Coordinates of C-alpha atoms in Angstrom, one line a residue:
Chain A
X1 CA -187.5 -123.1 58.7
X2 CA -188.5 -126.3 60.5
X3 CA -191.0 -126.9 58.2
X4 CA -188.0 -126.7 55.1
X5 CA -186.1 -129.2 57.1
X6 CA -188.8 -131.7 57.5
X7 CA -189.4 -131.5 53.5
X8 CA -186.0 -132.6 53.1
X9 CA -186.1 -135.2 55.9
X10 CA -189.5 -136.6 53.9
X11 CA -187.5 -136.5 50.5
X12 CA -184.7 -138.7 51.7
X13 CA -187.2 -140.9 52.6
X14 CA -189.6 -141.0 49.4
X15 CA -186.5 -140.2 46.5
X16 CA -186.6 -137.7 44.0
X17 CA -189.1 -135.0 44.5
X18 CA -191.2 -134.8 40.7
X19 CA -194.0 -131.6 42.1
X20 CA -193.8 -129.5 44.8
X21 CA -197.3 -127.6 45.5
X22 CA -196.3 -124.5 47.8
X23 CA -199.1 -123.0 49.6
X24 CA -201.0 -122.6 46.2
X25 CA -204.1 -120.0 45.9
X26 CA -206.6 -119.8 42.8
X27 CA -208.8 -117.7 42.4
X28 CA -211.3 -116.5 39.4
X29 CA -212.5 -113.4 38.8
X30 CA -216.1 -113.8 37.8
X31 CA -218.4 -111.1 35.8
X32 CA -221.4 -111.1 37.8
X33 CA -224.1 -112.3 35.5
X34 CA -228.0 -111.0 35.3
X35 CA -228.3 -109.1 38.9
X36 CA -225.8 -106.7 40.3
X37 CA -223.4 -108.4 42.6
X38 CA -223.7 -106.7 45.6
X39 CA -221.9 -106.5 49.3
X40 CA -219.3 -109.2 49.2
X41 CA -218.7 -108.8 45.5
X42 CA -215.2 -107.4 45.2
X43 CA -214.5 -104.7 43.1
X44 CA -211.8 -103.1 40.5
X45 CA -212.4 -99.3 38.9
X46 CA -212.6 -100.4 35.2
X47 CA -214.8 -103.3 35.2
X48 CA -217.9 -101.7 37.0
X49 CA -218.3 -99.1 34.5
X50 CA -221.0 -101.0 32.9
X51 CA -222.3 -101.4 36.4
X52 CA -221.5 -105.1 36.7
X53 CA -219.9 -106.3 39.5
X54 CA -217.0 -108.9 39.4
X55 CA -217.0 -111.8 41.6
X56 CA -214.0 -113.7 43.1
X57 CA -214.2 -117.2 43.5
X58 CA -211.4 -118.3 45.6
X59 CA -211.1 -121.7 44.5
X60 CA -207.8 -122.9 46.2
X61 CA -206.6 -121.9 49.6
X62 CA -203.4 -123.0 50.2
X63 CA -202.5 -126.2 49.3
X64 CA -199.4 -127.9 49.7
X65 CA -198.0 -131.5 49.2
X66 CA -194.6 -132.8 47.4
X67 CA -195.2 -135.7 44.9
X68 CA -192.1 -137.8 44.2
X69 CA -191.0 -140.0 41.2
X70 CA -193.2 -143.0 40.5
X71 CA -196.0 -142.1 42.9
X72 CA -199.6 -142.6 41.5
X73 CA -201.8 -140.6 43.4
X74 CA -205.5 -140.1 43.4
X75 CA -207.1 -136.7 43.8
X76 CA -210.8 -137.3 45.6
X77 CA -213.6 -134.5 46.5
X78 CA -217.0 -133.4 45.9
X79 CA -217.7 -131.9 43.1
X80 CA -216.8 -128.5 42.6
X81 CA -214.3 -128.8 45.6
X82 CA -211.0 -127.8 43.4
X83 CA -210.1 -130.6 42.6
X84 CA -209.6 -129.9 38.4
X85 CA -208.5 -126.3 39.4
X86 CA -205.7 -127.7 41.1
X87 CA -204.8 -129.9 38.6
X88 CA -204.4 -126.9 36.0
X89 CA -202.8 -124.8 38.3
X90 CA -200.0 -127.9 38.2
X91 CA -199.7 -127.8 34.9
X92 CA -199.6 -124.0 35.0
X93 CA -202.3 -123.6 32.4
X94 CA -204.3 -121.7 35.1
X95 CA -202.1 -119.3 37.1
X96 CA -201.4 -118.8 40.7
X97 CA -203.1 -115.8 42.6
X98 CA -200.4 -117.0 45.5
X99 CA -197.7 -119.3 46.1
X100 CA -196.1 -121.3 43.3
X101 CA -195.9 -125.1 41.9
X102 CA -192.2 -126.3 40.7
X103 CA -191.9 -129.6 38.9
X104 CA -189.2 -131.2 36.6
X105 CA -190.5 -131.4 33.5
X106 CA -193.9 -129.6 33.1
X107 CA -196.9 -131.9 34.1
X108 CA -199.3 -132.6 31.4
X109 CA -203.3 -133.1 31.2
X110 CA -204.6 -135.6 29.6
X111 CA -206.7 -133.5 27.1
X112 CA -206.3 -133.2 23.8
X113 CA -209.7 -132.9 23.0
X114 CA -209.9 -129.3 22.9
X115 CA -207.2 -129.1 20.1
X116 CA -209.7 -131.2 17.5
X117 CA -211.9 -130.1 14.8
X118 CA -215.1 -131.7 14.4
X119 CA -215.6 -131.5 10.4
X120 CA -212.3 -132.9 10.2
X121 CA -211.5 -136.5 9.5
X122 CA -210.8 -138.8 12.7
X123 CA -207.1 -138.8 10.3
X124 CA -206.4 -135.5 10.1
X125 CA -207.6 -134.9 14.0
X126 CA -205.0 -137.5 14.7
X127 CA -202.2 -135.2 12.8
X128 CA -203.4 -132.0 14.4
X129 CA -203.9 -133.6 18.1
X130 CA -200.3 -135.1 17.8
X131 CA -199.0 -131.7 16.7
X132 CA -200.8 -130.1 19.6
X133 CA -198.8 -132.3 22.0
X134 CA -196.0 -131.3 20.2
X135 CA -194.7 -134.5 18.2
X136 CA -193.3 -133.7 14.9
X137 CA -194.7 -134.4 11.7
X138 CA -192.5 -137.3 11.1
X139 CA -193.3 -139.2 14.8
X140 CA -197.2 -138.5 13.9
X141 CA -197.1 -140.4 10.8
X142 CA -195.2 -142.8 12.9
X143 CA -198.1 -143.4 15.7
X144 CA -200.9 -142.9 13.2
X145 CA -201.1 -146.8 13.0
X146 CA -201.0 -147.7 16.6
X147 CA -203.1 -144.9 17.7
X148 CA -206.2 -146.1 14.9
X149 CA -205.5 -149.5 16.2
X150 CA -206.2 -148.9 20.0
X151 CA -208.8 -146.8 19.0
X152 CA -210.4 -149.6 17.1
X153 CA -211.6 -146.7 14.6
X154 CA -209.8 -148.8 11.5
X155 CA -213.5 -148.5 9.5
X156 CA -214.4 -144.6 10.6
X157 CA -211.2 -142.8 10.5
X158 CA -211.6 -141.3 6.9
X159 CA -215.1 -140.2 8.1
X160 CA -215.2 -136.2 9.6
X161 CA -215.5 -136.4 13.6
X162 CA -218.3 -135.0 14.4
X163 CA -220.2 -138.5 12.8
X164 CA -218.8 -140.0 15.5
X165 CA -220.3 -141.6 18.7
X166 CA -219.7 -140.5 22.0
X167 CA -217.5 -143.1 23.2
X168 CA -215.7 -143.1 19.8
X169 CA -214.8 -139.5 19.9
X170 CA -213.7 -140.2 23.3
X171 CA -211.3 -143.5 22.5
X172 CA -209.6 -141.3 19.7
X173 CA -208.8 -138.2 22.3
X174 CA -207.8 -140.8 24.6
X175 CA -205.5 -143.0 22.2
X176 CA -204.0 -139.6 21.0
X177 CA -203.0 -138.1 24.3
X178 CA -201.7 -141.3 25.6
X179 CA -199.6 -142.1 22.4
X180 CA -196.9 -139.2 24.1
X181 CA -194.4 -140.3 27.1
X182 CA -195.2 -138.1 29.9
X183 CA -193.1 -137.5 32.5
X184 CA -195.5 -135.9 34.7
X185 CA -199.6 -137.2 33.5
X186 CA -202.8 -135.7 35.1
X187 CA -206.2 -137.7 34.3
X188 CA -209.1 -136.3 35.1
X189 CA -211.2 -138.9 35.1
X190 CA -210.9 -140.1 31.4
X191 CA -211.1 -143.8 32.7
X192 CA -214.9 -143.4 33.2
X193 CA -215.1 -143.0 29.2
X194 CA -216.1 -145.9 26.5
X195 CA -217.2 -149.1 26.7
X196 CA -216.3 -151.7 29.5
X197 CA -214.1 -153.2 27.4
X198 CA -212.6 -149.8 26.6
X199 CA -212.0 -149.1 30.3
X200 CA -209.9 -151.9 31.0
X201 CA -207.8 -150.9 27.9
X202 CA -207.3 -147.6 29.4
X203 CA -206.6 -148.5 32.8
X204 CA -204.0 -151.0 31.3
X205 CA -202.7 -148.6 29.5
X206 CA -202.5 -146.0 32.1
X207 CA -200.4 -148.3 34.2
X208 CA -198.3 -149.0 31.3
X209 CA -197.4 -145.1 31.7
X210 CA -196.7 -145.5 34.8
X211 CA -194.5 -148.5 34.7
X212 CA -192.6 -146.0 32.4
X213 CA -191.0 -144.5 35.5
X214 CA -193.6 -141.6 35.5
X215 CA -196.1 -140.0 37.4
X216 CA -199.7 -139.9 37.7
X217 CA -202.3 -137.6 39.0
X218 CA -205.9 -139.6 38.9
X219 CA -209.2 -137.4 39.4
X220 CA -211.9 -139.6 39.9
X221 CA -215.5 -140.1 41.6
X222 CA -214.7 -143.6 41.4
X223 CA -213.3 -145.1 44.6
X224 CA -213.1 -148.4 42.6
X225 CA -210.4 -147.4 39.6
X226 CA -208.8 -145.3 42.9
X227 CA -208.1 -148.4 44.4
X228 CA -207.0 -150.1 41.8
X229 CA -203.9 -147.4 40.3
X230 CA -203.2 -145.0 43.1
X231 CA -200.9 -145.8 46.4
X232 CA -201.5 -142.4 47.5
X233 CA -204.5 -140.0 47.8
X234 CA -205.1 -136.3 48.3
X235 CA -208.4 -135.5 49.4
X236 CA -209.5 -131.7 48.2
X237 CA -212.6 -130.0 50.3
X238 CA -213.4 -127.0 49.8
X239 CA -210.2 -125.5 48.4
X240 CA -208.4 -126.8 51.0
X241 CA -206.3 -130.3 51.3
X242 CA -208.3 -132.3 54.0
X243 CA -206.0 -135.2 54.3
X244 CA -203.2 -137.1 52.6
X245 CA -201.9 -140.2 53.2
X246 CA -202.5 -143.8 51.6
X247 CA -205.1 -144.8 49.5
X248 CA -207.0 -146.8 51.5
X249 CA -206.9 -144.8 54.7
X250 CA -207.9 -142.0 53.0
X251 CA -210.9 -143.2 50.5
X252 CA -212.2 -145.1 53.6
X253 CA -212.4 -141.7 55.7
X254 CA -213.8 -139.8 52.9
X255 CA -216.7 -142.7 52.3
X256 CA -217.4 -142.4 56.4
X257 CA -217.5 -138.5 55.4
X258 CA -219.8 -139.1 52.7
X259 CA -221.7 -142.0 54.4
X260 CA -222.1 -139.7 57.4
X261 CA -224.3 -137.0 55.3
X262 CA -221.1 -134.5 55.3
Chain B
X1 CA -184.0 -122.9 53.3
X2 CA -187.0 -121.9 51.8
X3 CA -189.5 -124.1 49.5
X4 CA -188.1 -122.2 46.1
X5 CA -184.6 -122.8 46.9
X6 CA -185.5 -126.2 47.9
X7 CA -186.9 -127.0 45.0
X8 CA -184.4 -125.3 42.7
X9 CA -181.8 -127.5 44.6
X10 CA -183.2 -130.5 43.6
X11 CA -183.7 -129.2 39.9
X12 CA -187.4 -128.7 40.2
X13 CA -188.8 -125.4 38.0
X14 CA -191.6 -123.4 38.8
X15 CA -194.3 -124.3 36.7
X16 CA -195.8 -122.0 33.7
X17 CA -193.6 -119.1 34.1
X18 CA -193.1 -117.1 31.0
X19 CA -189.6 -118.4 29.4
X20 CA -187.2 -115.5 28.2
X21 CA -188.0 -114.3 24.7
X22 CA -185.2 -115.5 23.0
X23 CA -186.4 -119.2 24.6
X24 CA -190.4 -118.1 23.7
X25 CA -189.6 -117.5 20.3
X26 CA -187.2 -121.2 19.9
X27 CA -190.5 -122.7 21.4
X28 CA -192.1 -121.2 19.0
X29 CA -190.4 -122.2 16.2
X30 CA -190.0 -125.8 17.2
X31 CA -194.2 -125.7 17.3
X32 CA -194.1 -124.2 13.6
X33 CA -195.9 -127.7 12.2
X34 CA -198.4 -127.1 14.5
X35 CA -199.1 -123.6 13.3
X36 CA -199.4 -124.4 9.7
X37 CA -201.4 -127.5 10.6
X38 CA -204.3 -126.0 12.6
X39 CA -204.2 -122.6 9.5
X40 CA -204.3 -125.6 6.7
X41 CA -207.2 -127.8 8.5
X42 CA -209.3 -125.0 9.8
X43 CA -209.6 -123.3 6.5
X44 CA -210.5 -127.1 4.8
X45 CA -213.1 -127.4 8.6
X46 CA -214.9 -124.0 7.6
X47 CA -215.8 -125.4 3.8
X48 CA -216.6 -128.7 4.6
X49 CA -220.1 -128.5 4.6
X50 CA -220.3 -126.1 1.4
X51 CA -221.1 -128.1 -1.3
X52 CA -219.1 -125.9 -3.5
X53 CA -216.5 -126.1 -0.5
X54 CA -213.2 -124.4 -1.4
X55 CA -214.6 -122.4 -4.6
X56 CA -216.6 -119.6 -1.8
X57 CA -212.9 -118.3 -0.6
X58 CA -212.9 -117.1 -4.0
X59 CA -216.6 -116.2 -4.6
X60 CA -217.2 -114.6 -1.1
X61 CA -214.7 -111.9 -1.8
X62 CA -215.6 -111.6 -5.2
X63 CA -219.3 -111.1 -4.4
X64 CA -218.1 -107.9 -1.8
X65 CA -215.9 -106.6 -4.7
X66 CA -218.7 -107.0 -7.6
X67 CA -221.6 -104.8 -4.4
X68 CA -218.8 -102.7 -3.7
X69 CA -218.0 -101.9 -7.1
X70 CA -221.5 -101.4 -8.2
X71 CA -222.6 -99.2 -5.4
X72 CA -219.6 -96.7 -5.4
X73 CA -219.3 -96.8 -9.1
X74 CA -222.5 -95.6 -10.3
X75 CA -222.5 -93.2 -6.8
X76 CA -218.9 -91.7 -7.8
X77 CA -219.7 -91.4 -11.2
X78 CA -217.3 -88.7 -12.9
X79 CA -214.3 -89.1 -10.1
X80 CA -213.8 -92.7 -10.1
X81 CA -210.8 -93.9 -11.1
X82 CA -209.3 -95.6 -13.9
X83 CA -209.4 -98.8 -14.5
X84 CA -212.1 -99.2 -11.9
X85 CA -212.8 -102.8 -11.4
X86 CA -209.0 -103.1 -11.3
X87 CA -209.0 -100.6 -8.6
X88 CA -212.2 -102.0 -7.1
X89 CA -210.8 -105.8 -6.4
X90 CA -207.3 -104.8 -5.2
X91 CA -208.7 -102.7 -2.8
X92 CA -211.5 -104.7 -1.3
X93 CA -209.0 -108.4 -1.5
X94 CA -206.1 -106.6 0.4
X95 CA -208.5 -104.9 2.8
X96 CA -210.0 -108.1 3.7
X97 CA -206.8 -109.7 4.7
X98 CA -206.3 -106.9 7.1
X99 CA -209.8 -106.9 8.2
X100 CA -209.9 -110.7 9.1
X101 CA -206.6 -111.2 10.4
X102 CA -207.6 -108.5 13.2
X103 CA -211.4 -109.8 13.6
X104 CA -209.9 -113.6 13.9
X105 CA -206.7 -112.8 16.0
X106 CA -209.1 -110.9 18.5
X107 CA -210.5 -114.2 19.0
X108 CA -207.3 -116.3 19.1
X109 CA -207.1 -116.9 22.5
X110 CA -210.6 -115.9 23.9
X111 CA -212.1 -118.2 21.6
X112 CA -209.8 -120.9 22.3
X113 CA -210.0 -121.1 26.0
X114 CA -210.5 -124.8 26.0
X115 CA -207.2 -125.6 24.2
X116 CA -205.3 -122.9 26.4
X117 CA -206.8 -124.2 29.5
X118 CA -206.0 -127.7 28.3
X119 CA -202.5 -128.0 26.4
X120 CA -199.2 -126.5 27.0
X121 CA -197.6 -124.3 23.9
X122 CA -196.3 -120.5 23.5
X123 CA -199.7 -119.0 22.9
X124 CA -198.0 -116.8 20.0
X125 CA -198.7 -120.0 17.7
X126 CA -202.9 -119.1 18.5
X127 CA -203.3 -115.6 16.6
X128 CA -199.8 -116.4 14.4
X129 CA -201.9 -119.1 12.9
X130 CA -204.9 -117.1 12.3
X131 CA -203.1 -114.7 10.3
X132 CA -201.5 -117.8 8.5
X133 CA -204.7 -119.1 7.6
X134 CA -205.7 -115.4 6.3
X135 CA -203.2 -115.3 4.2
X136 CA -203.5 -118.8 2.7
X137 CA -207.1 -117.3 2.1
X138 CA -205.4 -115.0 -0.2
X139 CA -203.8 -116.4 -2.2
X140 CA -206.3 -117.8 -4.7
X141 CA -207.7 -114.4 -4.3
X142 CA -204.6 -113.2 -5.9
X143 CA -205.5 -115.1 -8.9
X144 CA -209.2 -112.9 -9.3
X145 CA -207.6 -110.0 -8.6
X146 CA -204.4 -110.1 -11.6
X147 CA -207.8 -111.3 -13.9
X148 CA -209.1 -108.2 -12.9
X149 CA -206.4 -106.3 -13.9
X150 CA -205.6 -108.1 -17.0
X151 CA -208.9 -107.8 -18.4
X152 CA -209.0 -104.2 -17.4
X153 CA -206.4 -104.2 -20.1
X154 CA -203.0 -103.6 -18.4
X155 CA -200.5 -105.7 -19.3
X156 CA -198.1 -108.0 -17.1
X157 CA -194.6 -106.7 -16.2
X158 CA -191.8 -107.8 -14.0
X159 CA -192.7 -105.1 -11.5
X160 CA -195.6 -107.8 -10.4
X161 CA -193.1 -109.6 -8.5
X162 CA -192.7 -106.6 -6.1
X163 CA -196.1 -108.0 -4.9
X164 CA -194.1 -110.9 -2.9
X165 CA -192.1 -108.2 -0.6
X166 CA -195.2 -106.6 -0.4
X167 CA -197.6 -109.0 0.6
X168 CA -194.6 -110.3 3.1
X169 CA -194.8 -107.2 5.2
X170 CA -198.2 -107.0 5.0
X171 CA -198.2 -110.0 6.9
X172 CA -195.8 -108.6 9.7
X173 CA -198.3 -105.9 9.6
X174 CA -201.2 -108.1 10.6
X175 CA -199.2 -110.4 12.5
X176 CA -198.8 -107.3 14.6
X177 CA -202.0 -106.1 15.1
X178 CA -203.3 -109.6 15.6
X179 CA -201.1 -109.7 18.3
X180 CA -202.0 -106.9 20.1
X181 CA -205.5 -107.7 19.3
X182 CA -205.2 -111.3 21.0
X183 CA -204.0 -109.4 24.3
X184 CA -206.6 -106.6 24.1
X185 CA -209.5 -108.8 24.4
X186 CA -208.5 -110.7 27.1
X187 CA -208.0 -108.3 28.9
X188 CA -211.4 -106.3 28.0
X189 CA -213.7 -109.0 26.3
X190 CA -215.9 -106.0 25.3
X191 CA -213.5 -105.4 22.4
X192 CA -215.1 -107.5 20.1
X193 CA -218.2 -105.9 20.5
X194 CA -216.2 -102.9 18.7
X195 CA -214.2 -104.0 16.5
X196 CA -216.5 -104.5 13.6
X197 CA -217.2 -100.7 13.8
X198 CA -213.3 -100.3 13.7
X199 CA -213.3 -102.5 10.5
X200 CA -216.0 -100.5 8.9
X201 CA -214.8 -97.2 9.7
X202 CA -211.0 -98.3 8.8
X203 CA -212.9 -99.9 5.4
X204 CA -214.6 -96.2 4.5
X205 CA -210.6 -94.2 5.4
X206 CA -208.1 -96.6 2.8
X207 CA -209.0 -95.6 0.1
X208 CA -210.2 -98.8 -0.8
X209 CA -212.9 -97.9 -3.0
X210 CA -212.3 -94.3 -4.2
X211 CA -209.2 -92.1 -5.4
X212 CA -208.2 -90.1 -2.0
X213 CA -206.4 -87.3 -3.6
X214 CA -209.9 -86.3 -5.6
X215 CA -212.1 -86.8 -3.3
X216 CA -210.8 -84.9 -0.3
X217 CA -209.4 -82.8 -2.7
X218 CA -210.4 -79.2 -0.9
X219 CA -208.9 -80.4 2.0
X220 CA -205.3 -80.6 1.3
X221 CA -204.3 -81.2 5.0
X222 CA -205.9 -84.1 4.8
X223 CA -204.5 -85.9 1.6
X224 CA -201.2 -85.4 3.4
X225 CA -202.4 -87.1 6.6
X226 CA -203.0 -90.4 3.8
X227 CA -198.8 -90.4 3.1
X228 CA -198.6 -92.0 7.1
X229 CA -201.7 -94.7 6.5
X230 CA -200.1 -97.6 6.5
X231 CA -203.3 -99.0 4.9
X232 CA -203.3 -96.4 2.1
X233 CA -199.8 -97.1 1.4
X234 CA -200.3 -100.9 0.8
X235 CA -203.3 -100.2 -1.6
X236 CA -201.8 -97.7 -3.4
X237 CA -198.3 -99.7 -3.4
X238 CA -200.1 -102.4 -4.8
X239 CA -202.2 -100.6 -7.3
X240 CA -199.1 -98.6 -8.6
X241 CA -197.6 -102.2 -9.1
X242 CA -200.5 -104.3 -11.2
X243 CA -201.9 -101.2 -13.0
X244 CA -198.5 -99.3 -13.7
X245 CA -200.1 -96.0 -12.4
X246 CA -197.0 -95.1 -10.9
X247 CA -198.9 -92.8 -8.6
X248 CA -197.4 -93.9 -5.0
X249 CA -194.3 -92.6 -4.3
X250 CA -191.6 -94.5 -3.4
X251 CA -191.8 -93.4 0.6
X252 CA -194.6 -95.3 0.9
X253 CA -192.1 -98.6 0.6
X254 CA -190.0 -97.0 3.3
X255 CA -192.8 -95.9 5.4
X256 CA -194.4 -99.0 5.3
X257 CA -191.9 -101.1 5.8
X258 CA -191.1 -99.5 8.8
X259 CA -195.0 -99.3 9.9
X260 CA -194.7 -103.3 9.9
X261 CA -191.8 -104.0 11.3
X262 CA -192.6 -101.6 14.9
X263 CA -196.5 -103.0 14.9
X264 CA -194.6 -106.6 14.3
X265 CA -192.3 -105.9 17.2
X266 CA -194.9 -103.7 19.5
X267 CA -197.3 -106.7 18.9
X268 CA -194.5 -109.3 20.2
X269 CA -193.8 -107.7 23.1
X270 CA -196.8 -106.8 24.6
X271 CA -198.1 -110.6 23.8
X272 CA -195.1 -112.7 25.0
X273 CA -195.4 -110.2 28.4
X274 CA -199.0 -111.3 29.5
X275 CA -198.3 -114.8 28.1
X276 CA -198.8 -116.2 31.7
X277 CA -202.5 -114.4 32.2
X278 CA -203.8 -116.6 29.0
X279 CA -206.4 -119.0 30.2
X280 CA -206.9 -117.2 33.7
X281 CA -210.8 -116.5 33.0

């Protein structure tokens, strides 16, 4: 009960609650590959037939936090800490073992990529990425101009994807999932992609977004494009939220952390 | 006041819970561009590197029906049917839609697990379009098989058009099974593992390449079994349309009309309730 009341107390405070993380578990069931998982490994009746064991891998442990309206905030960690299976347990593409996540609209990751095919023009990619994000025909052929043009793919776009380079596959996914108005955006670490040039396109265009009265999750390892969009950070270790507070209070204990050999 | 009141107070909703059918299938329907899209595109992805591209959904089938027709033709000798390459390329065409919309819709989701795990959209659209691009598949296939059955010397009629209500519950059919397929494997990956030995043995029990009522003809239990195959009945619906055999009876319209639209339901329901699990592992 107290701890209800304080969450109100806080939202008077911050404004309008966009995400509220409520003691949040994930965890993956894992077929144990090559050797038998033994001891530890968990097990259900109809999966060990085959004498394979299944593995849990309890990825989050209760995390909590409320993120209100406008707030960017920058999600830090090692790697492997839980810090992308958090962010698709917000937008409730991976599902909750325990507790829940509530949000106004639904939060979306910025990932399109998955939706493209590779023998497919850069053209038609745009079309069936714009449709993945749920546009309609008629806004696609809308955007089709603007996203080419901050892709800078005006000479490649008839060519089929898969000729493309690296950094140009990744400014089309990027100019495609960012052509949408989100409410709710999660990046996980897309900024790190393209050219230098590129970057600062993308960061500008990422605080475009969030000008736009929304709000922004930011995975990064870099403590540099941290700094520069987030006003708050949440600092994942180990499935667990470590600290959360303001970005430079936080980055500078998790440096010390780091710094320190732990 | 606890956190889920809290947040329903202030008009927050929990995250990825599985909307009401009624509201699923709205959702669906609103992502219909984006169905037909990724049928139309993956279809023109799979050719692209052919260089006789789009002419192999034609020739691939073909090829089957021509081995097919060979093989059981000269092995059946005396009891094959009439109008045998007629009889042949129905069979083996029609199969094949059946055949690939439950290989592929197996596969719908478990083979998609980036774009589950990545975008937000009723999952439904992932083995709806994979029958989709099945049928689109068929249709120039349609045009080899009424060659077939006009060079085999029986001429066109008005009952052809039957083929249209016919091939649309077909596609409930598979839509069905696709469905039920998509769950299925998620939940036990093995599945696929299987399921070409399912196609097979389904391939050798239609009647797709020989006349069921003379070749199982001592066992008269067993012809009878063939009035409930749903897969018979299409065949033999179809056959009895383009070659005028009138040899189905007119159950089988009834029968399988009723076949498609349970599997169509069945298949709906037991997807949209696991639609939260997709894109757990």
């Amino acid at each position: 009960m107290a701890e209800s009341e304080q969450v109100t107390a806080v939202a008077a405070e911050h404004g309008r609650p966009v995400v509220i993380v409520d003691q949040l578990h994930v965890k993956y069931r894992i077929f144990a590959g090559g050797r038998r998982a033994r001891g530890r490994a968990s097990r259900s009746g109809l999966f060990t037939l085959g004498g394979r064991g299944v593995r849990t891998v309890h990825a989050l442990k209760g995390v909590s936090f409320t993120a209100y309206a406008n707030e960017s905030i920058g999600v830090i960690g090692h790697n492997g800490s839980g810090k992308s299976t958090l962010m698709r347990a917000i937008t409730g593409l991976t599902p909750p073992a325990a507790g829940a996540v509530y949000a106004t609209t639904r939060p979306n990751l910025l990932g399109v990529g998955a939706a493209l095919l590779p023998d497919l023009s850069g053209e038609n990619n745009i079309v069936l990425g714009g449709l993945a994000l749920g546009f309609s025909k008629g806004e696609v052929t809308g955007l089709r101009d603007e996203i080419v043009e901050f892709a800078e793919l005006q000479d490649a776009i008839e060519l089929p994807m898969r000729t493309y380079s690296s950094g140009m596959q990744a400014r089309l996914k990027f100019a495609i999932a960012t052509a949408k108005h989100h409410e709710i955006l999660i990046v996980d670490e897309a900024l790190s992609v393209g050219d230098r040039q590129f970057r600062e396109r993308s960061e500008a265009r990422i605080r475009e977004i969030r000008a736009d009265a929304g709000t922004i999750f930011l995975v990064s390892h870099s403590m540099k494009s941290i700094r520069d969009t987030c006003d708050r950070v949440l600092w994942i270790h180990r499935g667990k939220l470590r600290m959360d507070g303001p970005t430079e209070k936080v980055v500078q204990a998790y440096e010390k952390s780091r710094t320190a050999g732990r | 006041m606890s956190v889920a009141d809290y947040a329903a107070a202030q008009g927050l909703h929990r995250v990825g819970a599985r909307p009401p059918l009624w509201n699923y299938l709205k959702q669906t329907w609103e992502r219909r561009d984006f169905t037909v899209a990724m049928a139309r595109f993956r279809i023109q992805a799979e050719q692209q590197r052919n260089r006789l591209g789009m002419l192999w959904l034609v020739l691939q089938p073909s090829l089957n029906a021509l081995v097919y027709g060979t093989i059981f033709g000269l092995l059946q000798a005396g009891s094959r049917p009439d109008g045998w390459a007629a009889y042949v390329v129905i069979g083996v065409f029609l199969f094949q839609y059946f055949s690939s919309s439950l290989n592929d819709g197996a596969r719908s989701i478990t083979g998609n697990r980036a774009l589950v795990q990545s975008l937000a959209f009723p999952r439904i659209t992932l083995p709806i379009s994979v029958v989709l691009e099945n049928l689109m598949a068929l249709l120039p296939m349609l045009a080899v098989m009424v060659t077939a059955v006009l060079v085999m010397g029986y001429p066109p009629s008005w009952e052809w058009l039957l083929m249209v209500p016919l091939l649309a519950l077909y596609t409930l059919f598979n839509t069905g099974i696709a469905l039920i397929a998509a769950r299925l494997t998620v939940h036990v990956r093995d599945l696929t593992q299987v399921l070409p030995f399912v196609n097979r043995m389904l391939f050798y029990t239609s009647g797709v390449l020989f006349a069921v009522d003379k070749i199982l003809a001592s066992y008269p239990w067993l012809v009878r079994l063939y009035d409930f195959h749903p897969l018979y009945q299409v065949l033999q619906i179809a056959r009895g349309l383009l070659m005028h055999r009138g040899e189905y009876s007119l159950h089988y319209w009834l029968y399988f009309a009723l076949w498609s639209v349970v599997t169509f339901v069945v298949g709906l329901l037991f997807f949209w309730v696991a639609e939260e699990r997709y894109g757990r592992e």
